[in-house]
Amino acid sequence: MIALFLMPVLVFTWIFSVLKKERDLKKVLPKEIRVSKIISTYEKIGLGEGCGITIYKISPHTIGQINKQGLDFFKNLKVARGSELLEKQSPYYFYQDWRKTPIQENKNNKNFWFGLSCVNQKDLNKSLFEKIIQEANEANSYYTGHKEGQLVVIPSMRIVIFAYSG
């Protein structure tokens, strides 16, 4: 009898935790970058701060807008969804100006490669890993960052990547 009562509670708790995790992973994205799903997420936490990446599938509508407008699409996209949930401003949800790739590192914009280095080819599909590296080094994509992480939009792959270290 107790099992009949506990089973729906456990199922509800599991569904709630999955939906909360998905919402939390989307907090780093500007709301104008709509995504249809999370493709992969990988995180490594040690004694110090963690690092990792999350790869999102961009919605067809957003890809259409990016392909139509290019860099202009990103002109005002400096605030992530998560900033709306805070009473005080956190630098974690505010980005620098967007640029075209290849990624040029600076003191506040260096974490894409660190975050990607957390993932090795057994943690992420090898061809996906290699394609991300290739596209980030060519002039076909867009990126921004803050001192803890970077967003990279790769229109040809219809993905956005959040990579972080810190």
PDB file of C-alpha atoms in Angstrom:
ATOM      1  CA  MET A   1       0.000   0.000   0.000  1.00  0.00           C
ATOM      2  CA  ILE A   2       2.811   2.399   0.865  1.00  0.00           C
ATOM      3  CA  ALA A   3       4.454   1.590  -2.471  1.00  0.00           C
ATOM      4  CA  LEU A   4       1.297   2.661  -4.319  1.00  0.00           C
ATOM      5  CA  PHE A   5       1.434   5.998  -2.540  1.00  0.00           C
ATOM      6  CA  LEU A   6       5.183   6.508  -2.923  1.00  0.00           C
ATOM      7  CA  MET A   7       5.413   5.659  -6.626  1.00  0.00           C
ATOM      8  CA  PRO A   8       3.495   8.746  -7.885  1.00  0.00           C
ATOM      9  CA  VAL A   9       5.408  10.950  -5.439  1.00  0.00           C
ATOM     10  CA  LEU A  10       8.741   9.618  -6.707  1.00  0.00           C
ATOM     11  CA  VAL A  11       7.703  10.011 -10.351  1.00  0.00           C
ATOM     12  CA  PHE A  12       6.506  13.573  -9.736  1.00  0.00           C
ATOM     13  CA  THR A  13       9.741  14.418  -7.882  1.00  0.00           C
ATOM     14  CA  TRP A  14      11.844  13.008 -10.721  1.00  0.00           C
ATOM     15  CA  ILE A  15       9.900  14.929 -13.402  1.00  0.00           C
ATOM     16  CA  PHE A  16      10.135  18.131 -11.361  1.00  0.00           C
ATOM     17  CA  SER A  17      13.913  17.748 -10.926  1.00  0.00           C
ATOM     18  CA  VAL A  18      14.412  17.121 -14.665  1.00  0.00           C
ATOM     19  CA  LEU A  19      12.388  20.218 -15.592  1.00  0.00           C
ATOM     20  CA  LYS A  20      14.196  22.340 -12.982  1.00  0.00           C
ATOM     21  CA  LYS A  21      17.595  21.180 -14.268  1.00  0.00           C
ATOM     22  CA  GLU A  22      16.594  22.099 -17.832  1.00  0.00           C
ATOM     23  CA  ARG A  23      15.383  25.546 -16.715  1.00  0.00           C
ATOM     24  CA  ASP A  24      18.602  26.095 -14.762  1.00  0.00           C
ATOM     25  CA  LEU A  25      20.737  25.146 -17.781  1.00  0.00           C
ATOM     26  CA  LYS A  26      18.879  27.691 -19.934  1.00  0.00           C
ATOM     27  CA  LYS A  27      19.474  30.577 -17.468  1.00  0.00           C
ATOM     28  CA  VAL A  28      22.787  31.434 -19.157  1.00  0.00           C
ATOM     29  CA  LEU A  29      21.145  32.122 -22.532  1.00  0.00           C
ATOM     30  CA  PRO A  30      19.636  35.426 -23.638  1.00  0.00           C
ATOM     31  CA  LYS A  31      15.874  34.898 -23.995  1.00  0.00           C
ATOM     32  CA  GLU A  32      16.046  35.838 -27.693  1.00  0.00           C
ATOM     33  CA  ILE A  33      18.103  32.705 -28.354  1.00  0.00           C
ATOM     34  CA  ARG A  34      15.355  30.120 -28.285  1.00  0.00           C
ATOM     35  CA  VAL A  35      16.375  26.503 -27.992  1.00  0.00           C
ATOM     36  CA  SER A  36      14.365  23.371 -28.675  1.00  0.00           C
ATOM     37  CA  LYS A  37      16.364  20.976 -26.509  1.00  0.00           C
ATOM     38  CA  ILE A  38      19.552  20.350 -24.615  1.00  0.00           C
ATOM     39  CA  ILE A  39      21.769  18.051 -26.655  1.00  0.00           C
ATOM     40  CA  SER A  40      24.457  17.397 -24.080  1.00  0.00           C
ATOM     41  CA  THR A  41      25.796  18.695 -20.821  1.00  0.00           C
ATOM     42  CA  TYR A  42      29.028  17.793 -19.115  1.00  0.00           C
ATOM     43  CA  GLU A  43      30.440  19.169 -15.897  1.00  0.00           C
ATOM     44  CA  LYS A  44      33.602  18.446 -13.969  1.00  0.00           C
ATOM     45  CA  ILE A  45      33.816  19.562 -10.368  1.00  0.00           C
ATOM     46  CA  GLY A  46      36.977  19.130  -8.361  1.00  0.00           C
ATOM     47  CA  LEU A  47      38.398  20.612  -5.200  1.00  0.00           C
ATOM     48  CA  GLY A  48      38.424  24.049  -6.785  1.00  0.00           C
ATOM     49  CA  GLU A  49      35.913  25.529  -9.167  1.00  0.00           C
ATOM     50  CA  GLY A  50      34.272  23.512 -11.899  1.00  0.00           C
ATOM     51  CA  CYS A  51      34.279  23.576 -15.660  1.00  0.00           C
ATOM     52  CA  GLY A  52      32.128  22.166 -18.402  1.00  0.00           C
ATOM     53  CA  ILE A  53      29.881  22.716 -21.382  1.00  0.00           C
ATOM     54  CA  THR A  54      26.227  22.559 -22.307  1.00  0.00           C
ATOM     55  CA  ILE A  55      25.179  22.208 -25.937  1.00  0.00           C
ATOM     56  CA  TYR A  56      21.697  23.360 -26.944  1.00  0.00           C
ATOM     57  CA  LYS A  57      19.773  22.849 -30.199  1.00  0.00           C
ATOM     58  CA  ILE A  58      18.652  26.264 -31.504  1.00  0.00           C
ATOM     59  CA  SER A  59      15.027  26.592 -32.609  1.00  0.00           C
ATOM     60  CA  PRO A  60      14.355  26.880 -36.365  1.00  0.00           C
ATOM     61  CA  HIS A  61      12.875  30.380 -35.879  1.00  0.00           C
ATOM     62  CA  THR A  62      16.023  31.635 -34.149  1.00  0.00           C
ATOM     63  CA  ILE A  63      18.301  30.056 -36.769  1.00  0.00           C
ATOM     64  CA  GLY A  64      16.274  31.783 -39.480  1.00  0.00           C
ATOM     65  CA  GLN A  65      16.714  35.144 -37.759  1.00  0.00           C
ATOM     66  CA  ILE A  66      20.468  34.587 -37.297  1.00  0.00           C
ATOM     67  CA  ASN A  67      20.923  33.558 -40.938  1.00  0.00           C
ATOM     68  CA  LYS A  68      18.931  36.601 -42.082  1.00  0.00           C
ATOM     69  CA  GLN A  69      20.520  39.233 -39.805  1.00  0.00           C
ATOM     70  CA  GLY A  70      24.007  37.873 -39.122  1.00  0.00           C
ATOM     71  CA  LEU A  71      25.891  39.702 -36.372  1.00  0.00           C
ATOM     72  CA  ASP A  72      23.092  42.301 -36.129  1.00  0.00           C
ATOM     73  CA  PHE A  73      20.859  39.639 -34.551  1.00  0.00           C
ATOM     74  CA  PHE A  74      23.129  39.667 -31.494  1.00  0.00           C
ATOM     75  CA  LYS A  75      23.535  43.450 -31.169  1.00  0.00           C
ATOM     76  CA  ASN A  76      21.407  43.787 -28.023  1.00  0.00           C
ATOM     77  CA  LEU A  77      21.780  40.277 -26.587  1.00  0.00           C
ATOM     78  CA  LYS A  78      23.910  40.968 -23.523  1.00  0.00           C
ATOM     79  CA  VAL A  79      21.604  39.814 -20.727  1.00  0.00           C
ATOM     80  CA  ALA A  80      20.851  36.168 -19.900  1.00  0.00           C
ATOM     81  CA  ARG A  81      17.514  34.797 -18.727  1.00  0.00           C
ATOM     82  CA  GLY A  82      18.898  34.208 -15.239  1.00  0.00           C
ATOM     83  CA  SER A  83      19.293  37.918 -14.549  1.00  0.00           C
ATOM     84  CA  GLU A  84      15.516  38.255 -14.279  1.00  0.00           C
ATOM     85  CA  LEU A  85      15.484  35.919 -11.283  1.00  0.00           C
ATOM     86  CA  LEU A  86      17.917  37.935  -9.193  1.00  0.00           C
ATOM     87  CA  GLU A  87      17.233  40.886  -6.956  1.00  0.00           C
ATOM     88  CA  LYS A  88      20.768  42.165  -7.391  1.00  0.00           C
ATOM     89  CA  GLN A  89      22.782  42.060 -10.581  1.00  0.00           C
ATOM     90  CA  SER A  90      25.226  39.193 -11.069  1.00  0.00           C
ATOM     91  CA  PRO A  91      28.032  39.474 -13.627  1.00  0.00           C
ATOM     92  CA  TYR A  92      27.379  35.814 -14.417  1.00  0.00           C
ATOM     93  CA  TYR A  93      24.350  36.798 -16.516  1.00  0.00           C
ATOM     94  CA  PHE A  94      25.795  39.756 -18.430  1.00  0.00           C
ATOM     95  CA  TYR A  95      27.836  39.368 -21.598  1.00  0.00           C
ATOM     96  CA  GLN A  96      30.222  41.471 -23.639  1.00  0.00           C
ATOM     97  CA  ASP A  97      29.504  42.514 -27.224  1.00  0.00           C
ATOM     98  CA  TRP A  98      29.031  39.637 -29.637  1.00  0.00           C
ATOM     99  CA  ARG A  99      31.701  39.017 -32.283  1.00  0.00           C
ATOM    100  CA  LYS A 100      32.275  36.775 -35.242  1.00  0.00           C
ATOM    101  CA  THR A 101      34.558  33.801 -34.795  1.00  0.00           C
ATOM    102  CA  PRO A 102      37.393  32.841 -34.706  1.00  0.00           C
ATOM    103  CA  ILE A 103      37.393  33.344 -30.949  1.00  0.00           C
ATOM    104  CA  GLN A 104      39.820  36.000 -29.755  1.00  0.00           C
ATOM    105  CA  GLU A 105      40.651  35.548 -26.086  1.00  0.00           C
ATOM    106  CA  ASN A 106      41.002  38.333 -23.553  1.00  0.00           C
ATOM    107  CA  LYS A 107      40.894  38.460 -19.751  1.00  0.00           C
ATOM    108  CA  ASN A 108      37.091  38.380 -19.641  1.00  0.00           C
ATOM    109  CA  ASN A 109      36.603  36.125 -22.621  1.00  0.00           C
ATOM    110  CA  LYS A 110      38.781  33.045 -22.313  1.00  0.00           C
ATOM    111  CA  ASN A 111      36.685  30.207 -21.035  1.00  0.00           C
ATOM    112  CA  PHE A 112      35.476  28.514 -24.194  1.00  0.00           C
ATOM    113  CA  TRP A 113      38.683  26.537 -24.611  1.00  0.00           C
ATOM    114  CA  PHE A 114      38.976  25.869 -20.863  1.00  0.00           C
ATOM    115  CA  GLY A 115      35.399  24.622 -20.728  1.00  0.00           C
ATOM    116  CA  LEU A 116      35.843  22.525 -23.837  1.00  0.00           C
ATOM    117  CA  SER A 117      39.062  21.046 -22.438  1.00  0.00           C
ATOM    118  CA  CYS A 118      36.985  19.555 -19.586  1.00  0.00           C
ATOM    119  CA  VAL A 119      35.330  17.366 -22.155  1.00  0.00           C
ATOM    120  CA  ASN A 120      37.308  14.715 -23.873  1.00  0.00           C
ATOM    121  CA  GLN A 121      36.276  12.615 -26.802  1.00  0.00           C
ATOM    122  CA  LYS A 122      34.857   9.814 -24.673  1.00  0.00           C
ATOM    123  CA  ASP A 123      32.511  12.275 -22.920  1.00  0.00           C
ATOM    124  CA  LEU A 124      31.265  13.845 -26.145  1.00  0.00           C
ATOM    125  CA  ASN A 125      30.805  12.332 -29.586  1.00  0.00           C
ATOM    126  CA  LYS A 126      34.195  12.613 -31.320  1.00  0.00           C
ATOM    127  CA  SER A 127      32.862  14.029 -34.595  1.00  0.00           C
ATOM    128  CA  LEU A 128      30.747  16.614 -32.717  1.00  0.00           C
ATOM    129  CA  PHE A 129      33.755  17.592 -30.595  1.00  0.00           C
ATOM    130  CA  GLU A 130      35.970  18.039 -33.680  1.00  0.00           C
ATOM    131  CA  LYS A 131      33.291  19.949 -35.616  1.00  0.00           C
ATOM    132  CA  ILE A 132      32.810  22.383 -32.703  1.00  0.00           C
ATOM    133  CA  ILE A 133      36.554  23.083 -32.593  1.00  0.00           C
ATOM    134  CA  GLN A 134      36.656  23.578 -36.372  1.00  0.00           C
ATOM    135  CA  GLU A 135      33.675  25.952 -36.436  1.00  0.00           C
ATOM    136  CA  ALA A 136      34.954  27.999 -33.464  1.00  0.00           C
ATOM    137  CA  ASN A 137      38.149  28.635 -35.429  1.00  0.00           C
ATOM    138  CA  GLU A 138      36.402  29.747 -38.627  1.00  0.00           C
ATOM    139  CA  ALA A 139      34.515  32.954 -39.469  1.00  0.00           C
ATOM    140  CA  ASN A 140      31.040  31.399 -39.650  1.00  0.00           C
ATOM    141  CA  SER A 141      29.886  31.624 -36.037  1.00  0.00           C
ATOM    142  CA  TYR A 142      29.352  34.137 -33.220  1.00  0.00           C
ATOM    143  CA  TYR A 143      30.527  34.391 -29.628  1.00  0.00           C
ATOM    144  CA  THR A 144      30.386  36.438 -26.463  1.00  0.00           C
ATOM    145  CA  GLY A 145      31.545  35.936 -22.921  1.00  0.00           C
ATOM    146  CA  HIS A 146      32.050  37.082 -19.385  1.00  0.00           C
ATOM    147  CA  LYS A 147      34.788  36.226 -16.901  1.00  0.00           C
ATOM    148  CA  GLU A 148      33.312  32.797 -16.076  1.00  0.00           C
ATOM    149  CA  GLY A 149      32.009  31.532 -19.407  1.00  0.00           C
ATOM    150  CA  GLN A 150      31.346  31.956 -23.088  1.00  0.00           C
ATOM    151  CA  LEU A 151      28.479  31.442 -25.474  1.00  0.00           C
ATOM    152  CA  VAL A 152      29.271  30.302 -29.002  1.00  0.00           C
ATOM    153  CA  VAL A 153      26.513  30.117 -31.615  1.00  0.00           C
ATOM    154  CA  ILE A 154      27.286  27.870 -34.589  1.00  0.00           C
ATOM    155  CA  PRO A 155      24.466  28.424 -37.119  1.00  0.00           C
ATOM    156  CA  SER A 156      25.659  25.735 -39.545  1.00  0.00           C
ATOM    157  CA  MET A 157      25.260  23.134 -36.777  1.00  0.00           C
ATOM    158  CA  ARG A 158      22.163  24.833 -35.308  1.00  0.00           C
ATOM    159  CA  ILE A 159      23.691  24.817 -31.845  1.00  0.00           C
ATOM    160  CA  VAL A 160      24.686  27.194 -29.098  1.00  0.00           C
ATOM    161  CA  ILE A 161      27.348  26.163 -26.613  1.00  0.00           C
ATOM    162  CA  PHE A 162      27.903  27.513 -23.135  1.00  0.00           C
ATOM    163  CA  ALA A 163      31.415  26.661 -21.962  1.00  0.00           C
ATOM    164  CA  TYR A 164      32.669  27.721 -18.576  1.00  0.00           C
ATOM    165  CA  SER A 165      35.547  27.460 -16.176  1.00  0.00           C
ATOM    166  CA  GLY A 166      35.381  29.052 -12.778  1.00  0.00           C
TER     167      GLY A 166
END
